[in-house]
JSON list of C-alpha atoms and ligand atoms in Angstrom, two decimals:
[
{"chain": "X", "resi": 5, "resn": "UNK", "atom": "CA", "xyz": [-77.25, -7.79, 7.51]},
{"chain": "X", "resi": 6, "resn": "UNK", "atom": "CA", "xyz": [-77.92, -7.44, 11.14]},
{"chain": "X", "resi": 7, "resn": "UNK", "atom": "CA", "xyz": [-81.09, -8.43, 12.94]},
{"chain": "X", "resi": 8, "resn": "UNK", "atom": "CA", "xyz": [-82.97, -9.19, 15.71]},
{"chain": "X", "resi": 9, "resn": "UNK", "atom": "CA", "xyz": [-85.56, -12.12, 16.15]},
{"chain": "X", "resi": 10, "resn": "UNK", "atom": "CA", "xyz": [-87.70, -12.07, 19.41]},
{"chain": "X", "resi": 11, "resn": "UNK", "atom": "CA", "xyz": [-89.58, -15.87, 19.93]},
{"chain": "X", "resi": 12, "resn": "UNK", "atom": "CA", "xyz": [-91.07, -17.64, 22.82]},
{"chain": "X", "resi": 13, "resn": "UNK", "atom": "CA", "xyz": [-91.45, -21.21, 23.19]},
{"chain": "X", "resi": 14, "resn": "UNK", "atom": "CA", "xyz": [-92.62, -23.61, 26.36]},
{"chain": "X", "resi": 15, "resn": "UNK", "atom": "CA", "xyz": [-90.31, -25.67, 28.24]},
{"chain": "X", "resi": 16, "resn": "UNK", "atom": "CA", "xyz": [-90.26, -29.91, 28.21]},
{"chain": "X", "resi": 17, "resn": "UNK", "atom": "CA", "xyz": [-91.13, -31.02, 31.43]},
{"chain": "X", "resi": 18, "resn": "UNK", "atom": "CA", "xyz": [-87.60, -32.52, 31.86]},
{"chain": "X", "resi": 19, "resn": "UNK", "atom": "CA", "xyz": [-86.05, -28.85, 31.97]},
{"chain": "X", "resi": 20, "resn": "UNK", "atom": "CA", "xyz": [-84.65, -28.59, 35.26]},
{"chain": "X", "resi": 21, "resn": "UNK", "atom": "CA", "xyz": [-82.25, -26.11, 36.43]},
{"chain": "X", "resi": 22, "resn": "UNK", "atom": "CA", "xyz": [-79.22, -28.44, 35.67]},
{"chain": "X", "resi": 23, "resn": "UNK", "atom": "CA", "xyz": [-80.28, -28.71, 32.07]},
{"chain": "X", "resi": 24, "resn": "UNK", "atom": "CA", "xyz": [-81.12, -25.35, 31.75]},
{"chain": "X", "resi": 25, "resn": "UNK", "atom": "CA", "xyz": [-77.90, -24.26, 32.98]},
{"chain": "X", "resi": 26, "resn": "UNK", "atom": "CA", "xyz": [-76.39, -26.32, 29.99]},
{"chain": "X", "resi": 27, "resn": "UNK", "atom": "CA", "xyz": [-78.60, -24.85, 27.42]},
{"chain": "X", "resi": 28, "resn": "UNK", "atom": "CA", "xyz": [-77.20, -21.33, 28.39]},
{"chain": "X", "resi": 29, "resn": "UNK", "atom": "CA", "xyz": [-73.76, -22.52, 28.39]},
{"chain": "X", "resi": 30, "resn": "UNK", "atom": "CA", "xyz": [-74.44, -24.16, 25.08]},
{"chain": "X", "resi": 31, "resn": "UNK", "atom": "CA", "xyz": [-75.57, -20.77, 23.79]},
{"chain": "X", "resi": 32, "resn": "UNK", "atom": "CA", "xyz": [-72.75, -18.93, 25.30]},
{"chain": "X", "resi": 33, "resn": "UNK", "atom": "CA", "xyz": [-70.36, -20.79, 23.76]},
{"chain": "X", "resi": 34, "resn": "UNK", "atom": "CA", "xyz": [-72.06, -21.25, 20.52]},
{"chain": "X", "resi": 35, "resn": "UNK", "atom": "CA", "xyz": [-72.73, -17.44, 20.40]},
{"chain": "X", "resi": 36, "resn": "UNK", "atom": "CA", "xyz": [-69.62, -16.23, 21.29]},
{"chain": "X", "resi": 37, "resn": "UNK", "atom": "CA", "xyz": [-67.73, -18.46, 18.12]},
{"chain": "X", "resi": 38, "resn": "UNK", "atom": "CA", "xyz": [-71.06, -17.00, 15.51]},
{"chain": "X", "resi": 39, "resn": "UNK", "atom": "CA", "xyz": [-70.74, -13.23, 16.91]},
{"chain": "X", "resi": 40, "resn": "UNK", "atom": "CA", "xyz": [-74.59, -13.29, 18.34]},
{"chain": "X", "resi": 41, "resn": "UNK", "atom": "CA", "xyz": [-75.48, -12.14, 20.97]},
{"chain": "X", "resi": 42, "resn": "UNK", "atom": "CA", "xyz": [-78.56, -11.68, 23.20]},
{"chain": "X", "resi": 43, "resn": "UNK", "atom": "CA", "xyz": [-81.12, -12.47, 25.86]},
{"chain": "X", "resi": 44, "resn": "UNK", "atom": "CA", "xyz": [-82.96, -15.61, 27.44]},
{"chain": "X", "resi": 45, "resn": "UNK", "atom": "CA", "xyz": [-85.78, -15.16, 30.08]},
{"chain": "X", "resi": 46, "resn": "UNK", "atom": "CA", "xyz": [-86.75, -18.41, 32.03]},
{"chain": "X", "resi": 47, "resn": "UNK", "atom": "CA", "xyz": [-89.42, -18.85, 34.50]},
{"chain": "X", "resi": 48, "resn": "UNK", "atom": "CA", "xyz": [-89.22, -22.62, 35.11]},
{"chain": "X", "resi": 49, "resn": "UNK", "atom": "CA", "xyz": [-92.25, -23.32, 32.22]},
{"chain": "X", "resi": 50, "resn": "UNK", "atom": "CA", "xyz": [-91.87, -20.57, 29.21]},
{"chain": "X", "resi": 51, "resn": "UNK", "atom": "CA", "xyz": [-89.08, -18.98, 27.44]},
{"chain": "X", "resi": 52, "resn": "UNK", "atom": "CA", "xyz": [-88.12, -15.93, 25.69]},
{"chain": "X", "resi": 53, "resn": "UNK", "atom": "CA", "xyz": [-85.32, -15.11, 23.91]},
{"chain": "X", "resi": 54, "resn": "UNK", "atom": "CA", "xyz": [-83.88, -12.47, 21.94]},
{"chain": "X", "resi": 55, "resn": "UNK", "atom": "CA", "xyz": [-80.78, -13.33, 19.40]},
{"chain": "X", "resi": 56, "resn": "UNK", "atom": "CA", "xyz": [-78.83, -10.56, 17.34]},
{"chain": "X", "resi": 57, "resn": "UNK", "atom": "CA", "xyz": [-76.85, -10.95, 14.77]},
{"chain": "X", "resi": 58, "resn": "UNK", "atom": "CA", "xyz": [-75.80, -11.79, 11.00]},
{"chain": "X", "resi": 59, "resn": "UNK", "atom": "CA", "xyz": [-79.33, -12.48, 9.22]},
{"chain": "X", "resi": 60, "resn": "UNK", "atom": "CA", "xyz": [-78.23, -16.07, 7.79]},
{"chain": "X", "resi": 61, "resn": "UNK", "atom": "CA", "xyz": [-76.57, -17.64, 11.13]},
{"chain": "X", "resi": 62, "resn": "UNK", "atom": "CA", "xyz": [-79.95, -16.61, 12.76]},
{"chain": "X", "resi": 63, "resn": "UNK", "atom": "CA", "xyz": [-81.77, -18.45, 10.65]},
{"chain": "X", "resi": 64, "resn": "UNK", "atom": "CA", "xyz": [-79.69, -21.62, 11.07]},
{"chain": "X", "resi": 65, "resn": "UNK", "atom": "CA", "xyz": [-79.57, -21.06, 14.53]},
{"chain": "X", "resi": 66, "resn": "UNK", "atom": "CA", "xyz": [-83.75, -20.79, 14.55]},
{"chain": "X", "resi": 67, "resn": "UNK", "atom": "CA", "xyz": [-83.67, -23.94, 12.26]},
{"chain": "X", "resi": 68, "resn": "UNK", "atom": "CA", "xyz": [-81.61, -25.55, 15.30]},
{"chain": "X", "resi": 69, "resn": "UNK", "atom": "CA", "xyz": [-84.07, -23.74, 17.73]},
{"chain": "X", "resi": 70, "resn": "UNK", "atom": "CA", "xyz": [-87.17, -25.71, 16.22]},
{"chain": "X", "resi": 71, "resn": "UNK", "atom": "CA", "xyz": [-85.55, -29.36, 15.88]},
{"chain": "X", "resi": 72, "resn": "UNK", "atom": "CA", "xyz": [-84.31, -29.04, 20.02]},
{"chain": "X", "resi": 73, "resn": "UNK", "atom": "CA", "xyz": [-86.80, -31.23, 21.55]},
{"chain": "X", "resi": 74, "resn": "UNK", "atom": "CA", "xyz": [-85.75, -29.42, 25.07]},
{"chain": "X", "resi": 75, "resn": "UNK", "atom": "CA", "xyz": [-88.90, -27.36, 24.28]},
{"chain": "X", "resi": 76, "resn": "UNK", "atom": "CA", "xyz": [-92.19, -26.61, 22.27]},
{"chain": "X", "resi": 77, "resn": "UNK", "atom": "CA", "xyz": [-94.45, -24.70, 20.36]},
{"chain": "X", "resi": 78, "resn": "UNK", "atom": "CA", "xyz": [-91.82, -21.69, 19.28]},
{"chain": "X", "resi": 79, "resn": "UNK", "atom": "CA", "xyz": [-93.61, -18.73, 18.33]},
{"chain": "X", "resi": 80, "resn": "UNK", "atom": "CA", "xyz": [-91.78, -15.54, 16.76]},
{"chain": "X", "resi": 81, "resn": "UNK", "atom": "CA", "xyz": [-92.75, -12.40, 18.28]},
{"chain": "X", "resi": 82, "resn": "UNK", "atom": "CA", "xyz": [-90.29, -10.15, 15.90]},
{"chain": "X", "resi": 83, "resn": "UNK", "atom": "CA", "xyz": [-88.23, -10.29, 13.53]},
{"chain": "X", "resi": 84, "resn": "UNK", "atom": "CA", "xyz": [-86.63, -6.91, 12.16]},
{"chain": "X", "resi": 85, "resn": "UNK", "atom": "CA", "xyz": [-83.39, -5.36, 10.47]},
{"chain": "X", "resi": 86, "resn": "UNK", "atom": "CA", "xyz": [-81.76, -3.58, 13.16]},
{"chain": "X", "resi": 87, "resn": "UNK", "atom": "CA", "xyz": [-78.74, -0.53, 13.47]},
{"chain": "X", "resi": 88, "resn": "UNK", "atom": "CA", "xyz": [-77.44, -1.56, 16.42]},
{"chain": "X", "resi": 89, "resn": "UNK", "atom": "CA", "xyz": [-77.71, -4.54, 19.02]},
{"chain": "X", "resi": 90, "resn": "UNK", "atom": "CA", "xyz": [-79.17, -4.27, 22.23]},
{"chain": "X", "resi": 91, "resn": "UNK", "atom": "CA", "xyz": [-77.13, -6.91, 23.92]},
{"chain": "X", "resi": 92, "resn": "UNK", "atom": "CA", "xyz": [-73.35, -6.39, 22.52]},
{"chain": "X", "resi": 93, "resn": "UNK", "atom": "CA", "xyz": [-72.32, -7.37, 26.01]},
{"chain": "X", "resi": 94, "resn": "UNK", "atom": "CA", "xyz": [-73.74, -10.62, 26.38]},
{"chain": "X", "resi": 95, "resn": "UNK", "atom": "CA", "xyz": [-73.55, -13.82, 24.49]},
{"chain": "X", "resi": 96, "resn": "UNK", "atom": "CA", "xyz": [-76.36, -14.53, 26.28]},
{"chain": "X", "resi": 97, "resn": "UNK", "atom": "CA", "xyz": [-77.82, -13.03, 29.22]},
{"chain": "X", "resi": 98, "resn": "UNK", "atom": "CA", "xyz": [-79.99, -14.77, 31.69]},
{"chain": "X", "resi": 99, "resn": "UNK", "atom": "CA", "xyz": [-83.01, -13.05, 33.55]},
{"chain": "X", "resi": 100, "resn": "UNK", "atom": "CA", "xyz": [-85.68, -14.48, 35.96]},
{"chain": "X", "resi": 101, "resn": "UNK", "atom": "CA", "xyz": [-88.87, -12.89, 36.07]},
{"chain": "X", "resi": 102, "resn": "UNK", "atom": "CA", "xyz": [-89.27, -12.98, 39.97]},
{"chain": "X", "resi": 103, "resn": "UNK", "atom": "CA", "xyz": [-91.13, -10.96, 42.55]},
{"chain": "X", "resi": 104, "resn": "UNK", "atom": "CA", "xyz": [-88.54, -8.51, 41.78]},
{"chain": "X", "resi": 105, "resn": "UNK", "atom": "CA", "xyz": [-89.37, -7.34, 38.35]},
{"chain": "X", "resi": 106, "resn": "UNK", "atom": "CA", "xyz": [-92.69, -7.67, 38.83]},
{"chain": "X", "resi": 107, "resn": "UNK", "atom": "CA", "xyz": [-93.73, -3.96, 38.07]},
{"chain": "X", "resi": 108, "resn": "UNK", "atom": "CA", "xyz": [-92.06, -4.18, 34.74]},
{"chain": "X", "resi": 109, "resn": "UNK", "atom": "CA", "xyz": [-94.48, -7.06, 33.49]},
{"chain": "X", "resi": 110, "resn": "UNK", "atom": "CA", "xyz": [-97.08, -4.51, 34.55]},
{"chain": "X", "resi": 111, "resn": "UNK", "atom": "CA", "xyz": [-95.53, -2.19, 32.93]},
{"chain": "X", "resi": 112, "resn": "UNK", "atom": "CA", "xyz": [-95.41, -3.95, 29.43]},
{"chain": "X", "resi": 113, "resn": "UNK", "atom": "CA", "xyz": [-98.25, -6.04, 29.36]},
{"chain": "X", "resi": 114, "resn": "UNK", "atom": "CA", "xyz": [-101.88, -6.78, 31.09]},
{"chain": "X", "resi": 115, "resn": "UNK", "atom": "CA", "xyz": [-100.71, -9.61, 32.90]},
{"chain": "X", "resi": 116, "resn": "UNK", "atom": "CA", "xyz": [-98.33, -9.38, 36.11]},
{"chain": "X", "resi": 117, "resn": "UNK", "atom": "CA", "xyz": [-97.78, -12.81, 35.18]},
{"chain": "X", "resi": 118, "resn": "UNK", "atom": "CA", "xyz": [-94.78, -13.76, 32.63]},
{"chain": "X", "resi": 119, "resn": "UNK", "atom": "CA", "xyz": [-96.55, -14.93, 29.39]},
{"chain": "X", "resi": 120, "resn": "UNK", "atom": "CA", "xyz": [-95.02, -13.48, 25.90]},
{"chain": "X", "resi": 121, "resn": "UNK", "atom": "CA", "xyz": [-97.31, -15.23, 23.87]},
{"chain": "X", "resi": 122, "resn": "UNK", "atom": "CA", "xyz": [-99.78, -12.87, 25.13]},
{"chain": "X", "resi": 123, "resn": "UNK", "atom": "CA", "xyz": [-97.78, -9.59, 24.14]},
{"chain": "X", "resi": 124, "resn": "UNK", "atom": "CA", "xyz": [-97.28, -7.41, 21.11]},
{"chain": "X", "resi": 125, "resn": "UNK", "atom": "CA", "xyz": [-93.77, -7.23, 19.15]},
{"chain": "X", "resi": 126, "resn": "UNK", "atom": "CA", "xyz": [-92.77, -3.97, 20.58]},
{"chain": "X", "resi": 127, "resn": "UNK", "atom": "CA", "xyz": [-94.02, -5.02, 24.31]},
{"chain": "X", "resi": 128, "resn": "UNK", "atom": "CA", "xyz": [-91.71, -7.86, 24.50]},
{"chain": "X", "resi": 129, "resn": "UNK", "atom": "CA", "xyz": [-88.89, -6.04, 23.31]},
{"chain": "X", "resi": 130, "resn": "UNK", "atom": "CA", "xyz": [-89.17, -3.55, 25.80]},
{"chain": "X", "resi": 131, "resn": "UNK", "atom": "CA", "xyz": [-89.49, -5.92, 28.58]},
{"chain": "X", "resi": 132, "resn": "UNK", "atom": "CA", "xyz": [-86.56, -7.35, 27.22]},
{"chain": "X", "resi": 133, "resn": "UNK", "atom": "CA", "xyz": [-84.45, -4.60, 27.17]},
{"chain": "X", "resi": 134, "resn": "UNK", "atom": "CA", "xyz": [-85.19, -3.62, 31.14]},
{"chain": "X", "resi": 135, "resn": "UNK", "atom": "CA", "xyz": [-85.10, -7.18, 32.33]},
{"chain": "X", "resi": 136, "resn": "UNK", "atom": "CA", "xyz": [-81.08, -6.87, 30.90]},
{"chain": "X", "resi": 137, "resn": "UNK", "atom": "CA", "xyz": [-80.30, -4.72, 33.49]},
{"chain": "X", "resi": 138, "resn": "UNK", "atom": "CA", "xyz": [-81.12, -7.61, 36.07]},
{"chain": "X", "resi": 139, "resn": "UNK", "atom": "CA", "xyz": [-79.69, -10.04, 33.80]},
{"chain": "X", "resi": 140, "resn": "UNK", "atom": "CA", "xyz": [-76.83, -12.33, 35.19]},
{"chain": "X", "resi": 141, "resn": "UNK", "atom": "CA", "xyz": [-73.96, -13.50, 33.52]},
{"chain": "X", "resi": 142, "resn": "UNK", "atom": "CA", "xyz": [-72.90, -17.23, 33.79]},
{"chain": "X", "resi": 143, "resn": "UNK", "atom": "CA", "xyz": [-70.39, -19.02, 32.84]},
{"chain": "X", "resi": 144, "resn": "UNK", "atom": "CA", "xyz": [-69.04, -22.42, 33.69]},
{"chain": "X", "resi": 145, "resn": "UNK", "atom": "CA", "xyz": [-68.13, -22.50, 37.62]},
{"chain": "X", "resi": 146, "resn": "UNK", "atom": "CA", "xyz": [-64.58, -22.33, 38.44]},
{"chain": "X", "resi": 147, "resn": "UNK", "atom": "CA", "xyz": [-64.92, -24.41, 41.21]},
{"chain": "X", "resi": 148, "resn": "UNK", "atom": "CA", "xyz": [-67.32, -26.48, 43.97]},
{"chain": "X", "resi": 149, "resn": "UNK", "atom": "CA", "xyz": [-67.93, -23.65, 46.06]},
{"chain": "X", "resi": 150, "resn": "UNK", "atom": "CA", "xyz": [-68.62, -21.31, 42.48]},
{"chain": "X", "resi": 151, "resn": "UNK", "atom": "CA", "xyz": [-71.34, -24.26, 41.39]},
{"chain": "X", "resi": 152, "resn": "UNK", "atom": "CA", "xyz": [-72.88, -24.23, 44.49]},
{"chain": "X", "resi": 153, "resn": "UNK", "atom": "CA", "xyz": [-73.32, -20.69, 44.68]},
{"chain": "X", "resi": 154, "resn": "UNK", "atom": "CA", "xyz": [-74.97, -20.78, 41.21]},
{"chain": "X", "resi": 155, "resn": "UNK", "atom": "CA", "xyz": [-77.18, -23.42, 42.08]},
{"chain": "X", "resi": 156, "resn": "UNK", "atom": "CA", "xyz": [-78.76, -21.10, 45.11]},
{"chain": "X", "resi": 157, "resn": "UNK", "atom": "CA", "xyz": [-79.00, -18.19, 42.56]},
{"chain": "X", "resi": 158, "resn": "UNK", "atom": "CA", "xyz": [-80.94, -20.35, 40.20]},
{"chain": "X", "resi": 159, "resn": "UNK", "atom": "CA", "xyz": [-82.60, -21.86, 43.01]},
{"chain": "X", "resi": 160, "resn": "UNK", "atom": "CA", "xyz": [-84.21, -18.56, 44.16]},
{"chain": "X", "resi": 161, "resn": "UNK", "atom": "CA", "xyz": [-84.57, -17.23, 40.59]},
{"chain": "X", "resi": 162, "resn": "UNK", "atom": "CA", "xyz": [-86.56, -19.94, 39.40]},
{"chain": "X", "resi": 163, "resn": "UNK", "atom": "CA", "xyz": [-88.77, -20.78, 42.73]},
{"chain": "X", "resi": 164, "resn": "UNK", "atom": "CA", "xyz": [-90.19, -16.92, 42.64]},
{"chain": "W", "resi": 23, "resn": "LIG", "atom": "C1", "xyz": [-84.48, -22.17, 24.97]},
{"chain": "W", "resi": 23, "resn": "LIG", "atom": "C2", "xyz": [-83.25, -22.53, 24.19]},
{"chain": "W", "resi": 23, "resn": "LIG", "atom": "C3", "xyz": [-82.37, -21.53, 23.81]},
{"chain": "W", "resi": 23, "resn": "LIG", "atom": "C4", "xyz": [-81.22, -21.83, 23.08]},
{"chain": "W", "resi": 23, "resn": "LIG", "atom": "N1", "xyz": [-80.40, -20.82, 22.69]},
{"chain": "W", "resi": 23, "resn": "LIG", "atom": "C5", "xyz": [-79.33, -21.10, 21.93]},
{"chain": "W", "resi": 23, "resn": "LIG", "atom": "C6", "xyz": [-78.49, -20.07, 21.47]},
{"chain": "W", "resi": 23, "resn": "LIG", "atom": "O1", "xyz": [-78.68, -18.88, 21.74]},
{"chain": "W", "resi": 23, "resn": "LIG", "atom": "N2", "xyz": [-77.42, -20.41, 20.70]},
{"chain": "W", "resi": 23, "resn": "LIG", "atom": "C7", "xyz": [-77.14, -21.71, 20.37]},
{"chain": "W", "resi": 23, "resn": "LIG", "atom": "O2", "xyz": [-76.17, -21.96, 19.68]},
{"chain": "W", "resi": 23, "resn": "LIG", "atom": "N3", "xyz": [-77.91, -22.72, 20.81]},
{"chain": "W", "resi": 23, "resn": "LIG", "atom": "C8", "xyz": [-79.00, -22.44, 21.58]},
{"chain": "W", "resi": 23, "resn": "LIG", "atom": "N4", "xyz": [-79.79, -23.47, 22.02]},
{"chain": "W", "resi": 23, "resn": "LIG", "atom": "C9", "xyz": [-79.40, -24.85, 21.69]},
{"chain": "W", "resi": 23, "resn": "LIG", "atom": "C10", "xyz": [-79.81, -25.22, 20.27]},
{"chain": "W", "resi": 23, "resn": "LIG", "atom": "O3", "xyz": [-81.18, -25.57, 20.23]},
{"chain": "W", "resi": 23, "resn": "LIG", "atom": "C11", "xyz": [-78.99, -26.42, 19.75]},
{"chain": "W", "resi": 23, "resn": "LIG", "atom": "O4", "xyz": [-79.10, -27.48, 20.67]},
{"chain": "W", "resi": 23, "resn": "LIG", "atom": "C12", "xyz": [-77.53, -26.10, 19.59]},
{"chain": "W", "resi": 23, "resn": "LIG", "atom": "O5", "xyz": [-77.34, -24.90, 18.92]},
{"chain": "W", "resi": 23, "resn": "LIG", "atom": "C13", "xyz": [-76.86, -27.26, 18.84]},
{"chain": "W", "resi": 23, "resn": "LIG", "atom": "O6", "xyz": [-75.56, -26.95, 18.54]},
{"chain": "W", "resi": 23, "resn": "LIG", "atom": "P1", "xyz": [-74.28, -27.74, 19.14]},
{"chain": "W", "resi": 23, "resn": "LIG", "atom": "O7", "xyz": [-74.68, -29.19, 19.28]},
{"chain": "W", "resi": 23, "resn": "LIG", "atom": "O8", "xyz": [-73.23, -27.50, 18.12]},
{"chain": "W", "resi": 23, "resn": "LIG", "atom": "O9", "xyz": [-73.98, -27.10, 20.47]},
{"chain": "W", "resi": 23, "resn": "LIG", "atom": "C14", "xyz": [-80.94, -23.19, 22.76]},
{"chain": "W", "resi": 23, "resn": "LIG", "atom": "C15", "xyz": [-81.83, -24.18, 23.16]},
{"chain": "W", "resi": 23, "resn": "LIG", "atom": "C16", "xyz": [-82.97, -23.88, 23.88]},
{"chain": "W", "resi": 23, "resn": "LIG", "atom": "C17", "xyz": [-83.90, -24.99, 24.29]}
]
């Protein structure tokens, strides 16, 4: 059965850009093997993520979720039977909320502000789904020059 779970959780103050460039990696690669797919949204202190896919490996992977101690206080937002994914595309897409996208936290919440513990199951989804069409995919650099290009993307992304 496919489905769609929608949770936020806060960051461990270790979480730097290096380590969360390996946690999307991780995912990627993990993803790709399982068939889910999805979203991750960063801003240097809070994520959200959405994961598709078969109902059981979700669950593992959520049971994997909680024990990470890269982060804290996970708190599901949505979880529904779905017809189709969202995110076929990506393994797992990365988007910054940055000065950007700022109209489209307007535009689904109260706040202009990222916080998703704040918003309603349907809310979050939505922002989801825009934020994917700013979404960058990464993958493991190819070479120096590739890393350090990456590294000023994230840079900017996360500083905004
Ligand atoms: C915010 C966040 C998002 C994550 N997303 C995924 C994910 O989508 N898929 C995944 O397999 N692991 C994800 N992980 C990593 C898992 O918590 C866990 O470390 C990993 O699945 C362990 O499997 P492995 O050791 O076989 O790679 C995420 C971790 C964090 C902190």
């Amino acid at each position: 059965m496919l489905v769609r779970l929608i949770y936020a959780s806060t960051a461990k103050e270790t979480v730097d850009i290096q380590e969360f460039k390996r946690i999307l990696l991780q995912a990627q690669g993990n993803n790709q093997r399982r068939d889910l797919t999805g979203m991750l949204v960063f801003n240097s202190k809070v994520f959200l993520q959405a994961l598709e896919g078969d109902r059981d490996k979700i669950n593992d992977l959520y049971g994997r979720l909680m024990r990470d101690p890269r982060h804290h206080s996970l708190a599901i937002l949505k979880f529904a039977e779905i017809e189709e994914r969202h995110w076929a595309n990506w393994s797992m897409g990365f988007a910054a909320p940055n000065a950007d996208n700022r109209a489209l936290f307007l535009k689904n919440s109260t706040q202009s502000v990222f916080n998703p513990y704040g918003m309603g199951a349907n809310a979050v989804e939505n922002l989801l789904m825009r934020l994917a069409s700013s979404a960058i995919a990464l993958t493991a650099p190819r070479t120096e020059v590739d890393a350090r290009k990456e590294g000023g993307v994230f840079a900017r992304f996360l500083k905004k």
